[in-house]
Coordinates of C-alpha atoms and ligand atoms in Angstrom, one line a residue:
Chain E
M1 CA 34.8 27.4 21.6
S2 CA 31.5 25.9 22.1
K3 CA 31.5 22.1 23.3
R4 CA 30.8 19.3 20.4
T5 CA 28.1 17.2 21.0
I6 CA 26.9 14.1 19.2
I7 CA 23.1 13.8 18.4
P8 CA 21.8 10.2 17.4
F9 CA 19.7 10.9 14.3
G10 CA 17.4 7.8 13.6
P11 CA 17.3 4.5 13.3
Q12 CA 13.9 5.3 14.1
H13 CA 12.8 8.9 13.7
P14 CA 9.5 10.1 13.2
V15 CA 9.9 12.0 10.1
L16 CA 11.4 8.8 8.4
P17 CA 9.6 5.4 8.4
E18 CA 12.4 3.7 7.4
P19 CA 15.8 3.5 9.4
I20 CA 19.0 5.7 8.4
H21 CA 21.3 6.5 11.1
L22 CA 23.1 9.7 11.5
D23 CA 25.3 10.5 14.0
L24 CA 25.0 14.4 13.9
I25 CA 28.2 16.0 15.5
V26 CA 26.6 19.7 16.8
E27 CA 28.2 22.9 18.3
D28 CA 25.6 24.9 19.9
E29 CA 22.5 24.5 17.3
K30 CA 24.8 23.8 14.2
V31 CA 25.5 20.5 13.1
V32 CA 29.2 20.3 12.1
E33 CA 29.4 16.8 10.8
A34 CA 27.2 14.1 10.1
V35 CA 28.0 10.5 10.0
P36 CA 25.8 8.0 8.4
S37 CA 25.6 4.6 8.8
I38 CA 23.3 2.3 6.9
G39 CA 22.6 -1.6 6.9
F40 CA 19.6 -2.1 9.0
I41 CA 17.3 -3.7 6.9
H42 CA 19.6 -5.4 4.1
R43 CA 17.3 -8.3 2.8
G44 CA 20.0 -10.1 0.4
L45 CA 17.7 -9.5 -2.8
E46 CA 20.8 -9.5 -5.1
K47 CA 21.6 -12.7 -4.2
L48 CA 18.3 -14.3 -4.4
V49 CA 18.8 -14.1 -8.0
D50 CA 20.8 -17.4 -8.3
K51 CA 17.8 -19.1 -6.4
R52 CA 15.1 -18.0 -8.5
D53 CA 14.5 -18.7 -12.2
F54 CA 15.2 -15.4 -14.3
L55 CA 11.7 -15.0 -15.1
D56 CA 10.6 -15.4 -11.6
Y57 CA 12.9 -12.8 -10.5
V58 CA 10.8 -9.8 -11.4
F59 CA 8.4 -10.5 -8.7
V60 CA 11.4 -10.1 -6.3
A61 CA 12.7 -7.2 -8.3
E62 CA 9.5 -5.1 -8.1
R63 CA 9.6 -5.9 -4.3
I64 CA 13.0 -3.8 -4.1
C65 CA 11.2 -0.7 -3.0
G66 CA 7.3 -0.2 -2.3
I67 CA 7.4 3.3 -4.2
C68 CA 9.2 2.7 -6.9
S69 CA 8.0 -0.6 -7.2
F70 CA 7.1 -0.4 -11.0
T71 CA 10.2 0.8 -12.2
H72 CA 12.0 -1.5 -10.5
G73 CA 10.4 -4.2 -12.1
M74 CA 10.5 -2.6 -15.5
S75 CA 14.2 -2.0 -15.2
Y76 CA 15.0 -5.6 -14.5
C77 CA 12.7 -6.9 -17.3
I78 CA 14.6 -4.0 -19.7
A79 CA 18.0 -5.6 -18.9
V80 CA 16.6 -9.0 -19.4
E81 CA 15.0 -8.3 -22.8
E82 CA 18.2 -6.5 -23.8
V83 CA 20.4 -9.5 -23.1
M84 CA 18.1 -11.8 -25.0
N85 CA 17.3 -9.5 -28.0
L86 CA 13.6 -9.6 -27.2
P87 CA 11.2 -7.8 -29.5
V88 CA 8.9 -6.2 -26.9
P89 CA 5.9 -4.9 -28.6
E90 CA 5.3 -1.3 -28.8
R91 CA 2.1 -1.4 -27.0
A92 CA 3.6 -2.8 -24.1
L93 CA 6.3 -0.1 -24.1
A94 CA 4.0 2.4 -24.3
L95 CA 1.9 1.0 -21.2
R96 CA 5.2 0.7 -19.1
T97 CA 5.6 4.6 -19.8
F98 CA 2.1 5.3 -18.7
W99 CA 2.4 3.3 -15.2
A100 CA 5.9 4.7 -14.8
E101 CA 4.6 8.3 -14.9
I102 CA 1.7 7.7 -12.8
G103 CA 4.5 6.3 -10.2
R104 CA 6.0 9.1 -10.6
I105 CA 2.8 11.0 -10.0
H106 CA 2.2 9.1 -6.8
S107 CA 5.6 9.2 -5.5
H108 CA 5.8 12.7 -5.7
L109 CA 2.4 13.6 -4.1
L110 CA 3.8 11.3 -1.3
W111 CA 6.8 13.0 -0.8
L112 CA 5.1 16.4 -0.9
G113 CA 2.9 15.0 1.7
L114 CA 5.4 13.5 3.8
M115 CA 7.3 17.0 3.5
A116 CA 4.6 18.8 5.1
D117 CA 4.0 16.7 7.7
A118 CA 7.9 16.9 8.7
F119 CA 7.4 20.7 8.7
G120 CA 4.2 20.3 10.8
F121 CA 1.9 21.5 8.4
E122 CA -0.9 18.4 8.7
S123 CA -3.6 19.6 6.8
L124 CA -1.4 20.1 3.9
F125 CA -0.2 16.5 4.4
M126 CA -3.7 15.0 4.5
H127 CA -4.7 16.9 1.6
T128 CA -2.2 16.0 -0.8
W129 CA -3.0 12.2 0.0
R130 CA -6.3 13.0 -0.6
L131 CA -5.4 13.5 -4.0
R132 CA -2.8 10.7 -4.4
E133 CA -5.4 8.2 -3.5
K134 CA -7.2 9.2 -6.5
V135 CA -3.9 8.3 -8.8
L136 CA -3.6 5.0 -6.5
D137 CA -6.9 4.2 -7.8
I138 CA -5.7 4.2 -11.3
Y139 CA -3.1 1.6 -10.2
E140 CA -5.5 -0.3 -8.6
E141 CA -7.9 -0.7 -11.6
T142 CA -5.2 -1.2 -14.3
T143 CA -2.8 -3.7 -12.7
G144 CA -4.8 -5.1 -9.4
G145 CA -2.7 -3.5 -6.8
R146 CA -2.1 -0.4 -5.2
V147 CA 1.9 -0.8 -4.5
I148 CA 3.1 -4.0 -5.9
F149 CA 1.7 -4.2 -9.4
N150 CA 3.3 -7.5 -10.9
V151 CA 2.2 -6.5 -14.4
C152 CA 5.8 -6.2 -16.2
K153 CA 7.3 -9.6 -17.2
P154 CA 10.4 -10.0 -19.5
G155 CA 9.3 -9.8 -23.1
G156 CA 6.3 -7.7 -22.3
I157 CA 3.4 -7.0 -19.6
R158 CA 1.1 -9.2 -18.1
R159 CA -2.3 -7.0 -18.3
D160 CA -3.7 -4.8 -21.2
V161 CA -5.6 -1.5 -20.9
T162 CA -8.0 -0.5 -23.4
D163 CA -7.5 2.6 -25.4
E164 CA -11.0 4.0 -24.1
K165 CA -9.8 3.1 -20.6
M166 CA -6.3 5.2 -21.2
R167 CA -8.1 8.1 -22.2
D168 CA -10.7 8.0 -19.1
Y169 CA -7.4 8.0 -16.9
A170 CA -6.0 10.9 -18.8
K171 CA -9.2 13.0 -18.1
V172 CA -9.2 11.8 -14.0
L173 CA -5.6 12.9 -14.5
N174 CA -6.7 16.5 -16.1
D175 CA -9.5 16.9 -13.6
L176 CA -6.9 16.3 -10.9
E177 CA -4.7 18.8 -12.1
P178 CA -6.2 21.8 -10.8
E179 CA -6.7 20.2 -7.5
I180 CA -2.9 19.2 -7.5
R181 CA -2.0 23.0 -8.8
E182 CA -4.1 24.3 -5.5
I183 CA -2.2 22.0 -3.2
N184 CA 1.2 23.1 -4.9
N185 CA 0.4 26.8 -4.8
V186 CA 0.6 26.3 -1.0
F187 CA 4.2 24.8 -1.3
M188 CA 5.3 27.3 -3.8
N189 CA 4.0 30.2 -2.4
D190 CA 3.4 30.0 1.2
K191 CA 5.2 31.8 3.6
T192 CA 5.3 28.9 6.2
V193 CA 6.6 26.5 3.9
H194 CA 9.4 28.8 2.7
H195 CA 10.1 29.5 6.0
R196 CA 11.5 25.7 6.4
M197 CA 12.9 25.5 2.9
C198 CA 14.1 28.4 1.4
G199 CA 18.1 28.9 1.5
V200 CA 18.0 25.2 3.8
G201 CA 20.9 22.8 2.7
V202 CA 22.2 24.4 -0.3
L203 CA 23.9 22.4 -3.0
S204 CA 26.1 23.9 -5.5
A205 CA 26.2 22.3 -9.0
A206 CA 29.5 21.7 -8.9
D207 CA 29.2 19.7 -5.5
A208 CA 26.2 17.8 -6.7
L209 CA 28.3 16.4 -9.8
K210 CA 31.2 15.6 -7.7
L211 CA 29.2 13.7 -5.2
G212 CA 27.5 11.9 -7.7
C213 CA 23.8 13.3 -7.0
V214 CA 21.3 12.1 -9.4
G215 CA 17.5 12.8 -9.6
P216 CA 15.5 15.9 -8.3
V217 CA 18.4 16.6 -6.0
L218 CA 20.8 17.2 -9.3
R219 CA 18.3 18.9 -11.2
A220 CA 17.7 21.3 -8.5
T221 CA 21.1 22.5 -8.6
G222 CA 20.4 23.3 -12.5
V223 CA 22.1 20.2 -13.8
A224 CA 19.6 18.8 -16.4
Q225 CA 20.2 15.4 -16.1
D226 CA 17.2 12.9 -16.5
M227 CA 17.8 9.1 -17.5
R228 CA 14.5 9.1 -19.3
H229 CA 17.1 10.7 -22.2
L230 CA 18.2 7.7 -23.0
N231 CA 14.8 6.6 -24.4
Y232 CA 14.1 3.3 -22.7
A233 CA 10.8 2.2 -22.8
W234 CA 8.6 4.7 -24.7
Y235 CA 10.1 8.1 -24.0
S236 CA 11.3 8.4 -27.3
Q237 CA 7.6 9.2 -28.6
V238 CA 6.7 11.8 -26.0
N239 CA 7.6 15.4 -25.5
W240 CA 9.0 16.0 -22.2
K241 CA 11.9 18.2 -21.0
P242 CA 13.9 17.8 -17.7
A243 CA 12.5 20.0 -14.9
T244 CA 15.0 22.0 -13.2
R245 CA 15.9 24.9 -10.8
T246 CA 19.3 26.9 -10.1
A247 CA 19.0 27.4 -6.2
G248 CA 19.7 24.0 -5.3
D249 CA 18.1 24.4 -1.7
C250 CA 15.3 22.2 -0.2
Q251 CA 12.6 24.6 -2.2
A252 CA 14.2 24.0 -5.3
R253 CA 13.9 20.1 -4.9
C254 CA 10.5 20.6 -4.1
E255 CA 9.6 22.6 -7.1
V256 CA 11.4 20.4 -9.1
R257 CA 9.2 17.6 -7.9
I258 CA 6.1 19.7 -8.5
D259 CA 7.2 20.3 -12.0
E260 CA 7.7 16.8 -12.5
I261 CA 3.9 15.8 -11.8
Y262 CA 2.6 18.1 -14.3
Q263 CA 5.3 16.9 -17.0
A264 CA 3.8 13.5 -15.9
I265 CA 0.4 14.2 -16.2
D266 CA 1.1 15.5 -19.7
I267 CA 3.2 12.5 -20.7
V268 CA 0.3 10.4 -19.6
R269 CA -2.2 12.6 -21.9
Q270 CA 0.3 12.3 -25.0
I271 CA 0.6 8.1 -24.5
A272 CA -3.2 8.1 -24.0
G273 CA -3.6 10.1 -27.4
K274 CA -1.7 7.7 -29.3
M275 CA -1.7 4.4 -28.1
P276 CA -0.1 1.6 -30.4
A277 CA -2.2 -0.9 -31.4
G278 CA -1.1 -4.8 -31.1
E279 CA 0.4 -7.6 -28.6
I280 CA 1.2 -6.8 -25.4
A281 CA 3.9 -9.4 -24.8
C282 CA 6.3 -11.5 -26.9
K283 CA 7.3 -14.9 -26.2
V284 CA 10.7 -15.7 -24.4
P285 CA 12.6 -18.3 -26.0
G286 CA 15.4 -20.2 -24.3
T287 CA 17.5 -18.4 -21.6
P288 CA 19.6 -15.3 -21.3
N289 CA 23.3 -15.5 -21.9
G290 CA 25.6 -12.5 -21.8
E291 CA 25.5 -9.0 -19.5
Y292 CA 23.5 -5.9 -19.6
F293 CA 23.9 -2.4 -17.7
V294 CA 20.5 -0.5 -17.5
R295 CA 19.9 3.2 -16.3
T296 CA 16.3 4.4 -15.5
E297 CA 15.2 7.2 -13.9
Q298 CA 13.0 6.6 -10.9
P299 CA 11.2 9.3 -9.0
R300 CA 14.0 9.6 -6.6
G301 CA 16.8 9.5 -9.6
E302 CA 18.6 7.4 -11.5
A303 CA 19.0 3.8 -11.0
V304 CA 21.6 1.5 -12.2
Y305 CA 20.9 -2.4 -12.9
Y306 CA 23.5 -4.6 -13.8
I307 CA 22.5 -8.5 -14.7
K308 CA 25.0 -11.0 -15.9
A309 CA 23.7 -14.6 -16.9
N310 CA 25.5 -17.6 -18.6
G311 CA 22.8 -19.5 -20.3
A312 CA 21.3 -21.2 -17.0
R313 CA 17.8 -20.5 -15.6
N314 CA 19.1 -18.4 -12.8
L315 CA 21.1 -15.1 -13.3
V316 CA 24.7 -15.3 -12.2
R317 CA 25.0 -11.9 -10.8
F318 CA 22.5 -8.7 -10.2
R319 CA 23.4 -5.9 -9.0
I320 CA 21.6 -2.4 -8.4
R321 CA 22.6 1.1 -7.5
T322 CA 19.4 2.9 -6.2
P323 CA 19.1 6.7 -6.5
T324 CA 19.1 7.4 -2.4
F325 CA 22.6 5.4 -2.2
A326 CA 23.9 8.0 -4.6
N327 CA 22.6 10.8 -2.9
I328 CA 23.4 10.1 0.6
P329 CA 26.6 11.7 0.6
A330 CA 25.0 15.0 -0.8
L331 CA 23.0 14.4 2.1
V332 CA 25.8 14.4 4.4
K333 CA 27.2 17.7 2.9
A334 CA 24.5 19.6 3.0
L335 CA 24.1 18.7 6.3
Q336 CA 27.2 20.6 7.4
G337 CA 26.4 24.0 8.9
C338 CA 22.8 23.4 9.0
D339 CA 20.8 24.1 12.3
L340 CA 19.9 21.3 14.3
A341 CA 16.2 22.0 13.9
D342 CA 16.6 21.6 9.9
V343 CA 17.8 18.4 10.0
P344 CA 14.5 16.2 9.6
V345 CA 13.6 18.4 6.6
L346 CA 16.7 18.4 5.1
A347 CA 17.1 14.6 5.2
L348 CA 13.5 14.2 3.8
T349 CA 14.5 16.5 0.6
I350 CA 16.5 13.8 -0.9
D351 CA 13.3 11.5 -0.8
P352 CA 15.1 8.8 1.1
C353 CA 14.3 5.0 0.3
I354 CA 16.4 3.2 2.6
S355 CA 14.7 -0.1 1.8
C356 CA 15.9 0.0 -1.6
T357 CA 19.2 1.5 -0.7
E358 CA 20.0 -1.6 1.0
R359 CA 17.9 -4.3 -1.2
Chain Z
M1 CA 3.8 34.8 -1.1
S2 CA 1.1 34.4 1.2
F3 CA 0.2 33.5 4.5
F4 CA -3.3 31.9 4.0
G5 CA -2.7 29.6 0.9
M6 CA -4.7 26.8 2.5
T7 CA -7.6 28.7 3.8
K8 CA -9.8 28.1 0.8
I9 CA -8.9 24.6 0.5
L10 CA -9.6 24.1 4.1
L11 CA -12.9 26.3 4.0
T12 CA -14.2 24.1 0.9
S13 CA -13.2 20.9 2.9
L14 CA -15.3 22.1 5.6
F15 CA -18.2 22.1 4.0
R16 CA -17.5 18.8 1.7
R17 CA -18.4 15.0 2.3
P18 CA -15.3 13.5 4.2
A19 CA -12.8 12.1 1.8
T20 CA -12.7 8.8 3.7
R21 CA -15.1 6.2 4.4
L22 CA -16.4 5.0 7.7
Y23 CA -14.6 1.8 7.3
P24 CA -15.9 -0.9 8.9
F25 CA -19.9 0.5 8.1
E26 CA -18.8 1.3 4.5
V27 CA -16.9 -1.2 2.8
R28 CA -15.5 0.1 -1.1
A29 CA -16.1 -2.6 -3.6
P30 CA -12.8 -4.1 -5.0
Y31 CA -11.9 -3.2 -8.6
P32 CA -12.6 -6.2 -11.0
A33 CA -9.0 -6.4 -11.6
T34 CA -8.0 -6.2 -7.9
R35 CA -5.8 -9.1 -6.8
G36 CA -7.6 -10.3 -3.6
S37 CA -6.8 -13.7 -3.3
I38 CA -6.6 -17.2 -4.9
G39 CA -9.7 -19.4 -5.6
I40 CA -9.6 -23.0 -6.8
T41 CA -12.2 -25.0 -9.1
V42 CA -10.9 -28.3 -7.3
E43 CA -12.8 -30.3 -10.0
K44 CA -10.4 -29.3 -12.4
C45 CA -7.3 -29.3 -10.8
I46 CA -4.9 -32.2 -12.1
L47 CA -2.2 -32.0 -9.4
C48 CA 0.3 -31.6 -11.5
G49 CA 2.4 -29.4 -9.1
I50 CA 3.3 -26.5 -11.5
C51 CA 1.8 -23.7 -9.5
M52 CA 3.7 -25.3 -6.3
K53 CA 6.8 -24.9 -8.4
K54 CA 6.2 -21.7 -9.7
C55 CA 5.2 -19.8 -7.0
P56 CA 7.5 -17.1 -6.0
A57 CA 6.3 -17.3 -2.3
M58 CA 6.2 -20.9 -1.9
A59 CA 2.8 -20.6 -0.6
I60 CA 1.3 -23.2 -2.7
Q61 CA 1.5 -27.0 -1.6
V62 CA 0.3 -29.9 -3.7
D63 CA 0.3 -33.5 -2.9
K64 CA -0.5 -36.0 -5.2
P65 CA -1.0 -39.2 -3.1
S66 CA -3.3 -37.5 -0.6
R67 CA -5.1 -35.5 -3.4
R68 CA -4.6 -32.3 -1.2
W69 CA -4.0 -29.0 -2.7
A70 CA -3.3 -26.1 -0.2
I71 CA -2.7 -22.5 0.1
D72 CA -1.0 -20.6 2.9
R73 CA -3.1 -17.0 2.4
L74 CA -0.5 -15.5 4.6
R75 CA 2.4 -16.2 2.3
C76 CA 0.6 -15.8 -1.0
V77 CA 1.6 -12.1 -2.3
A78 CA -1.1 -12.2 -5.0
C79 CA 1.2 -12.1 -7.9
N80 CA -1.2 -14.0 -10.2
Y81 CA 1.4 -16.0 -11.5
C82 CA 0.1 -19.5 -10.5
V83 CA -3.2 -18.6 -12.1
D84 CA -1.0 -17.6 -15.5
V85 CA 0.9 -20.9 -15.3
C86 CA -1.9 -23.5 -14.3
P87 CA -2.5 -25.6 -17.5
T88 CA -6.2 -26.5 -16.9
K89 CA -6.9 -23.0 -15.4
C90 CA -8.5 -24.2 -12.2
L91 CA -7.0 -21.3 -10.3
T92 CA -8.7 -18.0 -10.1
M93 CA -7.8 -14.3 -8.6
K94 CA -10.4 -13.2 -6.8
P95 CA -11.0 -9.5 -6.0
E96 CA -11.8 -9.9 -2.3
Y97 CA -9.0 -10.4 -0.3
A98 CA -8.5 -13.3 2.3
A99 CA -10.7 -12.9 5.5
P100 CA -8.1 -11.8 8.3
T101 CA -6.6 -14.5 10.8
V102 CA -4.7 -14.9 14.0
T103 CA -3.2 -18.1 13.1
R104 CA -0.7 -19.0 10.3
D105 CA -2.9 -22.0 8.9
T106 CA -2.6 -23.4 5.2
E107 CA -6.1 -23.7 4.1
P108 CA -6.3 -27.3 2.2
F109 CA -8.7 -28.4 -0.6
T110 CA -9.1 -32.1 -1.3
I111 CA -9.1 -32.8 -5.1
P112 CA -11.9 -34.8 -6.1
P113 CA -10.7 -38.4 -8.1
P114 CA -11.0 -37.4 -11.6
A115 CA -14.3 -38.7 -12.9
P116 CA -14.4 -42.0 -14.6
K117 CA -14.6 -41.9 -18.3
P118 CA -18.2 -42.8 -19.5
A119 CA -18.1 -46.0 -20.8
A120 CA -18.5 -46.4 -24.4
G121 CA -21.8 -47.3 -25.8
Ligands
LIG1 S1 -3.9 -26.0 -9.4 FE1 -3.2 -26.2 -11.6 S2 -1.3 -25.6 -11.8 FE2 -1.6 -26.2 -9.4 S3 -1.8 -28.6 -9.6 FE3 -3.8 -28.0 -9.9 S4 -3.6 -28.2 -12.1 FE4 -1.6 -28.0 -11.6
LIG2 S1 -0.9 -15.5 -6.3 FE1 1.5 -15.7 -6.7 S2 2.1 -15.8 -4.4 FE2 -0.1 -16.3 -4.5 S3 -0.2 -18.5 -4.4 FE3 0.0 -17.7 -6.8 S4 1.9 -18.0 -7.2 FE4 1.9 -18.0 -4.8

């Protein structure tokens, strides 16, 4: 039997800008076990909820993650609104859906770029991010920020987008779609890409469900679970279907995300075509009292928000389960038996966002 | 399956203008909606301190006795909340970012005393 060696992966590793540590127990070049440790960037944001007014906390909630920031802020607002039974205007819901889907496009393009970078395809990485820039411009033009948007507030949103502008953005995305398709073709069909991703890190649907996987990692195994089905925001008003694949390997996860980009573009198109008129925010009378669970679909998967309030200006308890946290057990499982050289690519396919995992 | 899927994209971009700007020489104009930095119209401020209380980053200091309103630009997260809550609407969000600095200073503004009410008659 060959000798077992422990190779540390992270917390500083070129493939991940964020700190997660894996102890890889390897035999020859094969990983037999991976032991994760997290907790390098815990910020205590959940605790901060009892120091800040519940209306101000949305600014903190958005900063949990720098990529799904919009959905984080929105999930918090939904939780507060449900506790307080606020009649959120339909226009606000439509715009929230718009921003959430723009976020999905930008997050998936970011991930595709990082993925190309991870397997050493630099030009593909640059071109993917070139396209992402146009999506970030839409964000900046509508919300004022590229990464942190501060447009959601309990009761609605803080900035309006005119119907005309909405149609313009749908057109920008329409024009962008062929370019995105061109880039995505490389991910779907290029031999160099397949070489690194096909058959790597295969996860069966049964394992994925047992380990509590969420998001594209789960959908790549063939399980069509998507929290947008719960019809929060305006998802009941648009037509869409969860993207799935059945292979369960890295390539399947990549393809699910690619499909979701097109789907998000289509959702934006639908919203731009039927923007409801009216107010963008309702009054927030009094303080929240009660508790609520929200489940939303972030680009990385399902996030669970729990808030508990007792009628004071500060919430009593706030808890978030982020998608990466749910996907780490699956990552550990998928790492067993893979080649050492495949570890960076595999670790990246769960789209890890460590800062939101550790909050 | 292909080997040269990127070739067309690469060849086109070879003959295209660069996607990036030559930054210090060519600066992109900000969007009107960009949240850059906070500006204050000192004449309108009544030193009520609401902006200081509401600022989530605790970037604003208001001192009524010395009539001083100060902002720590490195703390400010450009959330626009102070602009929303200011009762006299004297704060504005400018689309230009604050100038880079190497020290952590607050930028003070002196609020002029309110103009005396014009005498009747
Ligand atoms: S800037 Fe506005 S909110 Fe702040 S002290 Fe002056 S008047 Fe009050
Ligand atoms: S923009 Fe936000 S962080 Fe900046 S001073 Fe105003 S309230 Fe504070």
